[in-house]
């Protein structure tokens, strides 16, 4: 354990202890009164309130959108299922800054929605919430859907044989088995959104600030180490409580369940309702997952004022003719060309 403990001590514990020490003990004496002073400031209370509110809203919205997807991936068998399951996992492994950039290209200034309908969401909290759903969709699908796919459907069928309706059988048999998995997924999503930084920095700007972003602002911009130290301690307490609750929830999942291989529970959709559910999930995945990724890829090939294909054409012509160059020139101001190496600057 020496190597991981040393890594943790150098790259995590030391920086945190240093900022707390410099913030709360600037002249050698501890000043714990700064904790009460900081937490009573109206602007800090607004940051704490918005951090908790957006985390709760993001968690609820993610569960609302992703739970039908978890059911579809767990119980339905359809062409392209394996590929689609891998695609919905892609956002979770992307850097948060890249996720914020993708949604900025989609709903921000000169984004896709701005060009098509004149609609911008980068100045509203909806952009942050949608980006969090995009980022955490796979958490719910993998956590809840992974267990749902292994629950024996014959238990629910036995309840229906005994006279229960479809909803009653699901509520009394399947839902109790899924509650620990849903709770664990919700806590993980809440933890990720509570400590969100890159998405909020890019899409929220100065209008919306979470606890993580405020710690960065107080440290790097304002150089207010006492406030940053207090907020760091608050975040430690909050994250520790969430992790403890998550660990307790995970232990509750370790119950005796009759699990079966996922291949035995998945089947083709039956009836108009199940096909409509599958279609709705595919549409939501296309709009929330595939569209931001597609816009990001398209904009990555586009220049400041052109389309991706035009930029590709310019790059190809430049490659054939040699690297381009521009430098100050004596009479014309600047001189540009494609011959390499460029001529020497005039004396």
XYZ file of C-alpha atoms in Angstrom:
347
model
C 0.000 0.000 0.000
C 3.024 2.302 0.140
C 2.739 3.587 -3.434
C -0.986 4.536 -3.415
C -0.708 6.017 0.075
C 2.283 8.118 -0.987
C 0.459 9.254 -4.137
C -2.592 10.217 -2.085
C -0.472 12.087 0.453
C 1.541 14.090 -2.120
C -1.085 14.919 -4.717
C -4.223 15.162 -2.584
C -3.697 15.503 1.156
C -0.734 17.880 1.021
C -2.376 20.522 -1.251
C -5.598 20.463 0.775
C -3.837 20.693 4.124
C -1.667 23.506 2.773
C -4.569 25.650 1.614
C -6.452 25.095 4.883
C -3.338 25.926 6.883
C -2.630 29.104 4.910
C -6.248 30.168 4.995
C -7.127 29.533 8.624
C -3.667 30.002 10.177
C -2.033 32.861 8.281
C 0.125 34.118 11.157
C 0.571 30.930 13.176
C -2.691 31.156 15.144
C -5.813 29.276 14.128
C -8.739 31.513 13.265
C -11.766 29.258 13.324
C -14.021 32.279 13.505
C -13.522 32.671 9.762
C -15.709 29.600 9.261
C -18.761 31.313 10.708
C -17.945 34.588 8.984
C -17.645 32.908 5.596
C -20.727 30.719 5.913
C -22.857 33.699 6.934
C -22.037 35.720 3.812
C -25.037 36.042 1.463
C -22.973 35.357 -1.677
C -21.536 32.146 -0.199
C -24.997 31.020 0.903
C -26.218 31.577 -2.649
C -23.370 29.417 -3.987
C -24.121 26.620 -1.513
C -27.824 26.784 -2.272
C -27.336 26.688 -6.031
C -24.815 23.842 -5.732
C -27.280 21.665 -3.826
C -30.239 22.683 -6.015
C -28.573 21.983 -9.339
C -27.224 18.657 -8.044
C -30.715 17.576 -6.966
C -32.268 18.797 -10.219
C -29.577 17.106 -12.322
C -30.000 13.847 -10.413
C -33.777 13.846 -10.778
C -33.619 14.723 -14.473
C -30.970 12.055 -15.117
C -33.075 9.379 -13.417
C -36.171 10.483 -15.318
C -34.398 10.222 -18.676
C -32.107 7.247 -18.024
C -34.345 4.778 -16.157
C -36.388 3.956 -19.295
C -33.074 3.444 -21.077
C -31.919 1.117 -18.298
C -35.083 -0.965 -18.757
C -34.711 -1.090 -22.535
C -31.064 -2.173 -22.370
C -31.884 -4.728 -19.677
C -35.017 -6.363 -21.092
C -35.064 -5.759 -24.848
C -33.033 -7.391 -27.569
C -32.709 -5.306 -30.734
C -30.149 -4.830 -33.546
C -27.209 -2.603 -32.610
C -27.792 -2.941 -28.868
C -24.146 -3.682 -28.044
C -22.884 -0.756 -30.113
C -25.471 1.615 -28.654
C -24.574 0.552 -25.116
C -20.954 1.434 -25.844
C -21.967 4.778 -27.384
C -23.935 5.906 -24.319
C -20.853 5.183 -22.208
C -18.650 7.538 -24.251
C -19.795 10.790 -22.542
C -18.889 9.453 -19.090
C -15.235 8.939 -20.070
C -14.923 12.350 -21.743
C -13.234 15.221 -19.889
C -15.798 17.559 -18.338
C -14.319 20.508 -20.218
C -14.966 18.669 -23.479
C -18.545 17.962 -22.411
C -19.074 21.671 -21.705
C -17.544 22.536 -25.068
C -19.860 20.096 -26.844
C -22.951 21.720 -25.352
C -21.571 25.183 -25.987
C -21.302 24.232 -29.666
C -24.860 22.912 -29.521
C -26.809 25.520 -27.520
C -24.356 28.413 -27.130
C -23.621 31.511 -29.178
C -23.422 30.583 -32.888
C -24.298 27.025 -31.868
C -26.607 24.700 -33.748
C -29.809 25.821 -31.988
C -28.786 29.474 -32.342
C -28.219 29.100 -36.084
C -31.424 27.132 -36.717
C -33.950 28.732 -34.372
C -32.155 31.625 -32.670
C -32.338 29.719 -29.365
C -29.501 30.011 -26.846
C -29.345 28.121 -23.559
C -25.792 28.898 -22.494
C -27.074 31.828 -20.428
C -29.573 29.624 -18.571
C -29.302 26.810 -16.064
C -30.855 24.383 -18.568
C -27.560 24.020 -20.399
C -25.890 22.872 -17.172
C -28.679 20.398 -16.382
C -28.695 18.909 -19.886
C -24.908 18.578 -19.880
C -25.098 16.738 -16.558
C -27.688 14.350 -17.987
C -25.437 13.808 -20.999
C -22.478 13.100 -18.723
C -24.231 10.797 -16.212
C -26.663 8.902 -18.431
C -24.334 5.888 -18.507
C -24.106 5.778 -14.689
C -27.809 4.961 -14.377
C -27.910 2.659 -17.398
C -24.892 0.655 -16.226
C -25.751 0.547 -12.506
C -29.499 -0.022 -12.664
C -29.665 -1.755 -16.042
C -26.867 -4.146 -15.114
C -28.869 -5.468 -12.144
C -32.223 -5.279 -13.927
C -30.909 -7.514 -16.717
C -30.086 -10.249 -14.179
C -33.346 -10.257 -12.224
C -35.347 -13.379 -12.906
C -38.530 -12.269 -14.719
C -40.315 -15.437 -13.591
C -40.753 -13.951 -10.113
C -42.800 -11.102 -11.526
C -44.671 -13.527 -13.778
C -45.530 -15.667 -10.740
C -47.037 -12.621 -9.032
C -49.197 -11.981 -12.080
C -50.355 -15.619 -12.109
C -51.463 -15.122 -8.512
C -53.694 -12.237 -9.593
C -51.524 -9.124 -9.405
C -51.714 -6.553 -12.179
C -48.653 -5.759 -14.263
C -47.956 -2.573 -12.263
C -48.602 -4.241 -8.895
C -46.293 -7.119 -9.759
C -43.572 -4.686 -10.793
C -44.082 -2.529 -7.673
C -44.046 -5.401 -5.192
C -41.470 -7.726 -6.792
C -39.088 -5.881 -9.142
C -38.972 -2.403 -7.604
C -37.810 -3.520 -4.112
C -34.942 -5.406 -5.744
C -34.007 -2.338 -7.807
C -34.247 0.294 -5.045
C -30.667 -0.198 -3.756
C -29.281 0.040 -7.320
C -31.349 3.144 -8.089
C -30.265 4.733 -4.810
C -26.604 3.973 -5.485
C -26.840 5.417 -9.004
C -28.653 8.524 -7.732
C -26.000 9.133 -5.081
C -23.189 8.775 -7.608
C -24.887 11.210 -9.996
C -25.492 13.627 -7.125
C -21.826 13.396 -6.117
C -20.604 14.055 -9.658
C -22.939 17.009 -10.168
C -22.368 18.421 -6.673
C -18.634 18.646 -7.436
C -19.119 19.738 -11.060
C -16.465 22.181 -12.270
C -15.703 22.141 -16.005
C -19.324 22.066 -17.151
C -20.305 24.916 -14.820
C -17.251 27.005 -15.709
C -17.983 26.809 -19.445
C -21.784 26.916 -19.503
C -22.541 28.850 -16.312
C -19.985 31.633 -16.564
C -20.316 34.211 -13.796
C -24.085 33.815 -13.528
C -24.053 30.282 -12.045
C -21.323 29.074 -9.704
C -21.056 25.809 -7.805
C -18.984 25.134 -4.717
C -16.158 23.614 -6.756
C -16.043 26.566 -9.154
C -16.207 29.040 -6.267
C -13.191 27.444 -4.572
C -11.253 27.903 -7.808
C -12.432 31.512 -8.150
C -11.539 32.426 -4.576
C -8.104 30.795 -4.898
C -6.958 31.653 -8.421
C -8.749 34.935 -9.146
C -9.366 36.665 -5.828
C -6.489 35.107 -3.837
C -8.868 34.837 -0.862
C -7.376 31.760 0.794
C -9.450 31.948 4.021
C -12.712 31.728 2.074
C -11.304 28.985 -0.163
C -10.160 27.020 2.900
C -13.603 27.201 4.520
C -15.335 26.124 1.311
C -12.855 23.268 0.955
C -13.781 22.000 4.412
C -17.488 22.316 3.594
C -17.009 20.287 0.426
C -15.030 17.652 2.342
C -17.860 17.232 4.830
C -20.487 17.058 2.078
C -18.557 14.595 -0.077
C -17.727 12.451 2.947
C -21.403 12.281 3.918
C -22.418 11.348 0.372
C -19.757 8.637 0.153
C -20.781 7.212 3.532
C -24.415 7.107 2.424
C -23.363 5.500 -0.857
C -21.345 2.829 0.968
C -24.354 2.062 3.161
C -26.553 1.807 0.076
C -24.087 -0.520 -1.641
C -24.061 -2.789 1.410
C -27.845 -2.988 1.196
C -27.477 -4.269 -2.369
C -25.588 -7.299 -1.061
C -28.790 -9.251 -0.443
C -29.835 -12.660 -1.648
C -31.329 -12.165 -5.103
C -32.086 -14.815 -7.673
C -29.915 -13.644 -10.553
C -29.841 -15.160 -14.018
C -27.630 -14.517 -17.071
C -28.691 -11.351 -18.971
C -29.111 -13.366 -22.168
C -32.074 -15.212 -20.608
C -34.028 -12.056 -19.743
C -33.693 -10.018 -22.961
C -36.232 -10.539 -25.740
C -37.622 -8.760 -28.746
C -40.155 -5.991 -27.979
C -43.769 -7.078 -28.143
C -46.749 -4.913 -28.841
C -47.095 -1.259 -29.768
C -46.317 -0.034 -26.245
C -42.927 -1.727 -26.026
C -41.956 -0.654 -29.531
C -42.979 2.913 -28.650
C -40.843 2.748 -25.490
C -37.869 1.501 -27.505
C -38.390 4.274 -30.065
C -38.623 6.924 -27.350
C -35.379 5.761 -25.744
C -33.609 5.746 -29.109
C -34.828 9.295 -29.802
C -33.670 10.502 -26.380
C -30.251 8.910 -26.907
C -29.996 10.525 -30.337
C -30.872 13.990 -28.995
C -28.986 13.914 -25.692
C -25.955 11.774 -26.572
C -25.369 11.525 -30.303
C -26.303 15.103 -31.260
C -23.840 16.871 -28.902
C -21.069 14.459 -29.929
C -21.856 14.986 -33.620
C -21.881 18.767 -33.267
C -18.577 18.672 -31.408
C -16.947 16.554 -34.116
C -18.344 18.768 -36.878
C -17.197 21.982 -35.197
C -13.741 20.538 -34.567
C -13.198 20.466 -38.351
C -14.705 23.927 -38.910
C -12.662 27.123 -39.056
C -13.625 30.428 -37.471
C -15.881 31.344 -40.362
C -16.312 28.235 -42.483
C -17.697 24.758 -42.571
C -15.841 21.577 -41.893
C -15.554 20.603 -45.552
C -14.193 24.003 -46.541
C -11.612 23.859 -43.807
C -10.617 20.368 -44.881
C -10.205 21.595 -48.442
C -8.045 24.509 -47.361
C -5.921 22.177 -45.261
C -5.469 19.828 -48.214
C -4.433 22.633 -50.564
C -2.010 23.965 -47.951
C -0.493 20.508 -47.518
C 0.030 20.070 -51.243
C 1.640 23.479 -51.660
C 3.721 23.335 -48.487
C 3.265 24.937 -45.036
C 1.921 28.474 -45.044
C 3.665 31.391 -43.338
C 3.129 35.092 -42.644
C 5.609 37.634 -41.294
C 5.936 41.408 -41.046
C 7.338 42.993 -44.238
C 8.937 46.335 -44.926
C 6.596 47.894 -47.514
C 3.427 45.782 -47.597
C 3.033 45.391 -43.843
C 2.834 41.566 -43.994
C 3.951 38.975 -46.484
C 2.430 35.491 -46.744
C 3.110 32.460 -48.884
C 3.365 28.684 -49.025
C 7.021 28.204 -50.080
C 9.127 26.639 -47.351
C 11.340 27.775 -45.812
C 10.082 31.369 -45.908
C 12.423 34.105 -47.101
C 14.382 35.927 -44.402
C 12.887 39.001 -42.778
C 14.064 42.330 -44.231
C 16.735 44.017 -42.178
